[in-house]
JSON list of C-alpha atoms in Angstrom, two decimals:
[
{"chain": "A", "resi": 1, "resn": "MET", "atom": "CA", "xyz": [11.30, -26.69, 37.85]},
{"chain": "A", "resi": 2, "resn": "SER", "atom": "CA", "xyz": [12.35, -24.53, 34.98]},
{"chain": "A", "resi": 3, "resn": "TRP", "atom": "CA", "xyz": [8.97, -24.35, 33.26]},
{"chain": "A", "resi": 4, "resn": "ASN", "atom": "CA", "xyz": [7.63, -22.85, 36.43]},
{"chain": "A", "resi": 5, "resn": "ASN", "atom": "CA", "xyz": [10.15, -19.90, 35.95]},
{"chain": "A", "resi": 6, "resn": "LYS", "atom": "CA", "xyz": [9.00, -19.19, 32.34]},
{"chain": "A", "resi": 7, "resn": "LYS", "atom": "CA", "xyz": [6.77, -16.13, 32.03]},
{"chain": "A", "resi": 8, "resn": "ALA", "atom": "CA", "xyz": [4.03, -16.15, 29.46]},
{"chain": "A", "resi": 9, "resn": "LYS", "atom": "CA", "xyz": [5.01, -13.93, 26.49]},
{"chain": "A", "resi": 10, "resn": "PRO", "atom": "CA", "xyz": [2.65, -11.30, 25.73]},
{"chain": "A", "resi": 11, "resn": "LEU", "atom": "CA", "xyz": [0.70, -11.43, 22.40]},
{"chain": "A", "resi": 12, "resn": "LYS", "atom": "CA", "xyz": [2.34, -9.38, 19.65]},
{"chain": "A", "resi": 13, "resn": "TYR", "atom": "CA", "xyz": [-1.08, -8.89, 18.14]},
{"chain": "A", "resi": 14, "resn": "LYS", "atom": "CA", "xyz": [-4.53, -8.89, 19.59]},
{"chain": "A", "resi": 15, "resn": "SER", "atom": "CA", "xyz": [-7.35, -8.48, 16.93]},
{"chain": "A", "resi": 16, "resn": "LYS", "atom": "CA", "xyz": [-9.74, -8.56, 19.86]},
{"chain": "A", "resi": 17, "resn": "LYS", "atom": "CA", "xyz": [-9.31, -4.67, 19.80]},
{"chain": "A", "resi": 18, "resn": "TYR", "atom": "CA", "xyz": [-10.91, -4.42, 16.46]},
{"chain": "A", "resi": 19, "resn": "SER", "atom": "CA", "xyz": [-14.69, -3.94, 15.88]},
{"chain": "A", "resi": 20, "resn": "ILE", "atom": "CA", "xyz": [-16.39, -3.05, 12.71]},
{"chain": "A", "resi": 21, "resn": "ILE", "atom": "CA", "xyz": [-19.51, -2.21, 14.65]},
{"chain": "A", "resi": 22, "resn": "ASN", "atom": "CA", "xyz": [-17.75, 0.14, 17.05]},
{"chain": "A", "resi": 23, "resn": "LYS", "atom": "CA", "xyz": [-15.84, 1.83, 14.06]},
{"chain": "A", "resi": 24, "resn": "LEU", "atom": "CA", "xyz": [-19.00, 2.43, 12.16]},
{"chain": "A", "resi": 25, "resn": "LYS", "atom": "CA", "xyz": [-20.85, 3.71, 15.55]},
{"chain": "A", "resi": 26, "resn": "SER", "atom": "CA", "xyz": [-17.86, 6.07, 16.19]},
{"chain": "A", "resi": 27, "resn": "GLU", "atom": "CA", "xyz": [-18.41, 7.58, 12.60]},
{"chain": "A", "resi": 28, "resn": "ASP", "atom": "CA", "xyz": [-22.18, 7.93, 13.30]},
{"chain": "A", "resi": 29, "resn": "LYS", "atom": "CA", "xyz": [-22.91, 5.46, 10.45]},
{"chain": "A", "resi": 30, "resn": "LEU", "atom": "CA", "xyz": [-24.70, 2.86, 12.63]},
{"chain": "A", "resi": 31, "resn": "SER", "atom": "CA", "xyz": [-27.12, 3.01, 15.54]},
{"chain": "A", "resi": 32, "resn": "GLU", "atom": "CA", "xyz": [-28.42, 0.29, 17.81]},
{"chain": "A", "resi": 33, "resn": "GLN", "atom": "CA", "xyz": [-31.85, 0.30, 15.86]},
{"chain": "A", "resi": 34, "resn": "THR", "atom": "CA", "xyz": [-29.96, -0.16, 12.57]},
{"chain": "A", "resi": 35, "resn": "LEU", "atom": "CA", "xyz": [-27.94, -3.10, 14.09]},
{"chain": "A", "resi": 36, "resn": "ASN", "atom": "CA", "xyz": [-31.19, -4.82, 15.23]},
{"chain": "A", "resi": 37, "resn": "ASN", "atom": "CA", "xyz": [-32.81, -4.35, 11.65]},
{"chain": "A", "resi": 38, "resn": "VAL", "atom": "CA", "xyz": [-29.60, -5.76, 10.04]},
{"chain": "A", "resi": 39, "resn": "ASN", "atom": "CA", "xyz": [-29.67, -8.78, 12.35]},
{"chain": "A", "resi": 40, "resn": "ASN", "atom": "CA", "xyz": [-33.09, -9.63, 11.03]},
{"chain": "A", "resi": 41, "resn": "LEU", "atom": "CA", "xyz": [-31.91, -9.78, 7.49]},
{"chain": "A", "resi": 42, "resn": "ALA", "atom": "CA", "xyz": [-30.19, -12.64, 5.51]},
{"chain": "A", "resi": 43, "resn": "LEU", "atom": "CA", "xyz": [-26.80, -11.78, 4.28]},
{"chain": "A", "resi": 44, "resn": "GLU", "atom": "CA", "xyz": [-27.92, -12.16, 0.71]},
{"chain": "A", "resi": 45, "resn": "ASP", "atom": "CA", "xyz": [-30.89, -9.66, 1.18]},
{"chain": "A", "resi": 46, "resn": "LEU", "atom": "CA", "xyz": [-28.37, -7.33, 2.88]},
{"chain": "A", "resi": 47, "resn": "ILE", "atom": "CA", "xyz": [-26.20, -7.43, -0.18]},
{"chain": "A", "resi": 48, "resn": "ALA", "atom": "CA", "xyz": [-29.09, -7.02, -2.60]},
{"chain": "A", "resi": 49, "resn": "ILE", "atom": "CA", "xyz": [-30.37, -4.06, -0.66]},
{"chain": "A", "resi": 50, "resn": "LYS", "atom": "CA", "xyz": [-26.93, -2.38, -0.72]},
{"chain": "A", "resi": 51, "resn": "LEU", "atom": "CA", "xyz": [-26.47, -2.98, -4.54]},
{"chain": "A", "resi": 52, "resn": "GLU", "atom": "CA", "xyz": [-30.05, -1.64, -5.15]},
{"chain": "A", "resi": 53, "resn": "LEU", "atom": "CA", "xyz": [-29.40, 1.44, -3.16]},
{"chain": "A", "resi": 54, "resn": "THR", "atom": "CA", "xyz": [-26.12, 2.07, -4.82]},
{"chain": "A", "resi": 55, "resn": "THR", "atom": "CA", "xyz": [-27.69, 1.81, -8.26]},
{"chain": "A", "resi": 56, "resn": "ARG", "atom": "CA", "xyz": [-30.84, 3.65, -7.45]},
{"chain": "A", "resi": 57, "resn": "TYR", "atom": "CA", "xyz": [-29.32, 7.01, -8.11]},
{"chain": "A", "resi": 58, "resn": "ILE", "atom": "CA", "xyz": [-27.59, 6.09, -11.19]},
{"chain": "A", "resi": 59, "resn": "CYS", "atom": "CA", "xyz": [-30.71, 4.70, -12.95]},
{"chain": "A", "resi": 60, "resn": "GLY", "atom": "CA", "xyz": [-29.74, 1.00, -12.24]},
{"chain": "A", "resi": 61, "resn": "LYS", "atom": "CA", "xyz": [-26.11, 0.94, -14.04]},
{"chain": "A", "resi": 62, "resn": "LEU", "atom": "CA", "xyz": [-22.81, 0.71, -12.48]},
{"chain": "A", "resi": 63, "resn": "TYR", "atom": "CA", "xyz": [-20.86, 1.84, -15.57]},
{"chain": "A", "resi": 64, "resn": "GLY", "atom": "CA", "xyz": [-17.38, 0.64, -15.81]},
{"chain": "A", "resi": 65, "resn": "LEU", "atom": "CA", "xyz": [-17.52, -1.48, -12.56]},
{"chain": "A", "resi": 66, "resn": "PRO", "atom": "CA", "xyz": [-17.18, -5.24, -13.35]},
{"chain": "A", "resi": 67, "resn": "LEU", "atom": "CA", "xyz": [-19.39, -6.24, -10.45]},
{"chain": "A", "resi": 68, "resn": "TRP", "atom": "CA", "xyz": [-19.18, -9.91, -11.18]},
{"chain": "A", "resi": 69, "resn": "ARG", "atom": "CA", "xyz": [-15.38, -9.73, -11.10]},
{"chain": "A", "resi": 70, "resn": "VAL", "atom": "CA", "xyz": [-15.07, -7.55, -8.04]},
{"chain": "A", "resi": 71, "resn": "THR", "atom": "CA", "xyz": [-17.45, -9.71, -5.89]},
{"chain": "A", "resi": 72, "resn": "ARG", "atom": "CA", "xyz": [-14.76, -12.14, -4.84]},
{"chain": "A", "resi": 73, "resn": "HIS", "atom": "CA", "xyz": [-12.56, -9.22, -3.66]},
{"chain": "A", "resi": 74, "resn": "THR", "atom": "CA", "xyz": [-15.40, -7.63, -1.78]},
{"chain": "A", "resi": 75, "resn": "VAL", "atom": "CA", "xyz": [-16.34, -10.80, 0.11]},
{"chain": "A", "resi": 76, "resn": "THR", "atom": "CA", "xyz": [-12.53, -11.65, 0.94]},
{"chain": "A", "resi": 77, "resn": "ASP", "atom": "CA", "xyz": [-12.16, -8.15, 2.38]},
{"chain": "A", "resi": 78, "resn": "ALA", "atom": "CA", "xyz": [-15.38, -8.51, 4.34]},
{"chain": "A", "resi": 79, "resn": "LEU", "atom": "CA", "xyz": [-14.20, -11.82, 5.66]},
{"chain": "A", "resi": 80, "resn": "LEU", "atom": "CA", "xyz": [-10.87, -10.53, 6.74]},
{"chain": "A", "resi": 81, "resn": "LYS", "atom": "CA", "xyz": [-12.41, -7.59, 8.67]},
{"chain": "A", "resi": 82, "resn": "THR", "atom": "CA", "xyz": [-14.76, -10.10, 10.49]},
{"chain": "A", "resi": 83, "resn": "ALA", "atom": "CA", "xyz": [-11.98, -12.50, 11.24]},
{"chain": "A", "resi": 84, "resn": "LEU", "atom": "CA", "xyz": [-10.03, -9.68, 12.92]},
{"chain": "A", "resi": 85, "resn": "SER", "atom": "CA", "xyz": [-13.20, -8.50, 14.66]},
{"chain": "A", "resi": 86, "resn": "ILE", "atom": "CA", "xyz": [-14.16, -11.95, 16.25]},
{"chain": "A", "resi": 87, "resn": "SER", "atom": "CA", "xyz": [-10.67, -13.49, 16.87]},
{"chain": "A", "resi": 88, "resn": "LYS", "atom": "CA", "xyz": [-8.22, -12.75, 19.65]},
{"chain": "A", "resi": 89, "resn": "THR", "atom": "CA", "xyz": [-5.15, -13.45, 17.67]},
{"chain": "A", "resi": 90, "resn": "LYS", "atom": "CA", "xyz": [-4.13, -13.58, 14.02]},
{"chain": "A", "resi": 91, "resn": "LYS", "atom": "CA", "xyz": [-3.71, -17.41, 14.24]},
{"chain": "A", "resi": 92, "resn": "GLU", "atom": "CA", "xyz": [-7.33, -17.67, 15.71]},
{"chain": "A", "resi": 93, "resn": "GLY", "atom": "CA", "xyz": [-8.58, -15.43, 12.59]},
{"chain": "A", "resi": 94, "resn": "ALA", "atom": "CA", "xyz": [-6.69, -17.77, 10.03]},
{"chain": "A", "resi": 95, "resn": "ARG", "atom": "CA", "xyz": [-8.40, -20.81, 11.75]},
{"chain": "A", "resi": 96, "resn": "PHE", "atom": "CA", "xyz": [-11.74, -19.21, 11.70]},
{"chain": "A", "resi": 97, "resn": "LEU", "atom": "CA", "xyz": [-11.33, -18.61, 7.81]},
{"chain": "A", "resi": 98, "resn": "GLY", "atom": "CA", "xyz": [-9.81, -22.16, 7.28]},
{"chain": "A", "resi": 99, "resn": "ILE", "atom": "CA", "xyz": [-6.65, -20.90, 5.89]},
{"chain": "A", "resi": 100, "resn": "ASN", "atom": "CA", "xyz": [-3.05, -21.04, 7.31]},
{"chain": "A", "resi": 101, "resn": "TYR", "atom": "CA", "xyz": [-1.39, -18.25, 9.10]},
{"chain": "A", "resi": 102, "resn": "THR", "atom": "CA", "xyz": [0.98, -17.31, 6.40]},
{"chain": "A", "resi": 103, "resn": "GLU", "atom": "CA", "xyz": [-1.99, -17.03, 3.91]},
{"chain": "A", "resi": 104, "resn": "PHE", "atom": "CA", "xyz": [-3.83, -15.04, 6.33]},
{"chain": "A", "resi": 105, "resn": "ASN", "atom": "CA", "xyz": [-1.16, -12.51, 6.87]},
{"chain": "A", "resi": 106, "resn": "LYS", "atom": "CA", "xyz": [-0.56, -12.26, 3.06]},
{"chain": "A", "resi": 107, "resn": "LEU", "atom": "CA", "xyz": [-4.19, -11.42, 2.49]},
{"chain": "A", "resi": 108, "resn": "LEU", "atom": "CA", "xyz": [-4.25, -8.81, 5.47]},
{"chain": "A", "resi": 109, "resn": "LYS", "atom": "CA", "xyz": [-1.36, -7.07, 3.73]},
{"chain": "A", "resi": 110, "resn": "LYS", "atom": "CA", "xyz": [-2.76, -7.31, 0.32]},
{"chain": "A", "resi": 111, "resn": "TYR", "atom": "CA", "xyz": [-6.29, -5.98, 1.45]},
{"chain": "A", "resi": 112, "resn": "ASN", "atom": "CA", "xyz": [-4.84, -3.48, 3.98]},
{"chain": "A", "resi": 113, "resn": "THR", "atom": "CA", "xyz": [-7.33, -4.65, 6.30]},
{"chain": "A", "resi": 114, "resn": "VAL", "atom": "CA", "xyz": [-5.79, -3.48, 9.52]},
{"chain": "A", "resi": 115, "resn": "SER", "atom": "CA", "xyz": [-5.78, 0.13, 8.36]},
{"chain": "A", "resi": 116, "resn": "PHE", "atom": "CA", "xyz": [-9.67, -0.11, 8.00]},
{"chain": "A", "resi": 117, "resn": "PHE", "atom": "CA", "xyz": [-9.80, -0.09, 11.92]},
{"chain": "A", "resi": 118, "resn": "GLU", "atom": "CA", "xyz": [-7.43, 2.72, 12.42]},
{"chain": "A", "resi": 119, "resn": "ASN", "atom": "CA", "xyz": [-9.12, 6.05, 13.01]},
{"chain": "A", "resi": 120, "resn": "GLY", "atom": "CA", "xyz": [-6.76, 8.84, 13.07]},
{"chain": "A", "resi": 121, "resn": "GLY", "atom": "CA", "xyz": [-3.84, 6.84, 14.41]},
{"chain": "A", "resi": 122, "resn": "GLU", "atom": "CA", "xyz": [-6.21, 5.34, 17.08]},
{"chain": "A", "resi": 123, "resn": "THR", "atom": "CA", "xyz": [-7.44, 1.85, 17.14]},
{"chain": "A", "resi": 124, "resn": "VAL", "atom": "CA", "xyz": [-11.26, 1.39, 17.56]},
{"chain": "A", "resi": 125, "resn": "SER", "atom": "CA", "xyz": [-11.78, -0.77, 20.67]},
{"chain": "A", "resi": 126, "resn": "THR", "atom": "CA", "xyz": [-14.24, -3.34, 21.46]},
{"chain": "A", "resi": 127, "resn": "GLU", "atom": "CA", "xyz": [-13.77, -2.85, 25.26]},
{"chain": "A", "resi": 128, "resn": "ASP", "atom": "CA", "xyz": [-16.79, -0.42, 25.38]},
{"chain": "A", "resi": 129, "resn": "GLU", "atom": "CA", "xyz": [-19.20, -3.11, 24.43]}
]
């Protein structure tokens, strides 16, 4: 039969290669102990801690930064990075976020998300996990 002769096309894009954790570990910004501690925190607590640490050295003020307005962009960027990290394909990443594939690609380009994972031209891989 003709369908038996068809070879499976290789995926053009596999986001399975990307890992935020591995990238930050390779930059010595994360350790296993830090990951264990972060795992025990709620997301909103983690965000509050990061904001407090950021403002601690500037007397509690983020002059010129419209924090309320940039929050949506920050969260969108984090969601795109997460979708690339945990999905095998872009289509799967789009489904994870509940958006269509075209919208997902537009957002990846807008936020330049893929370049986050590039480290001197090399991709940070999850294969060592």
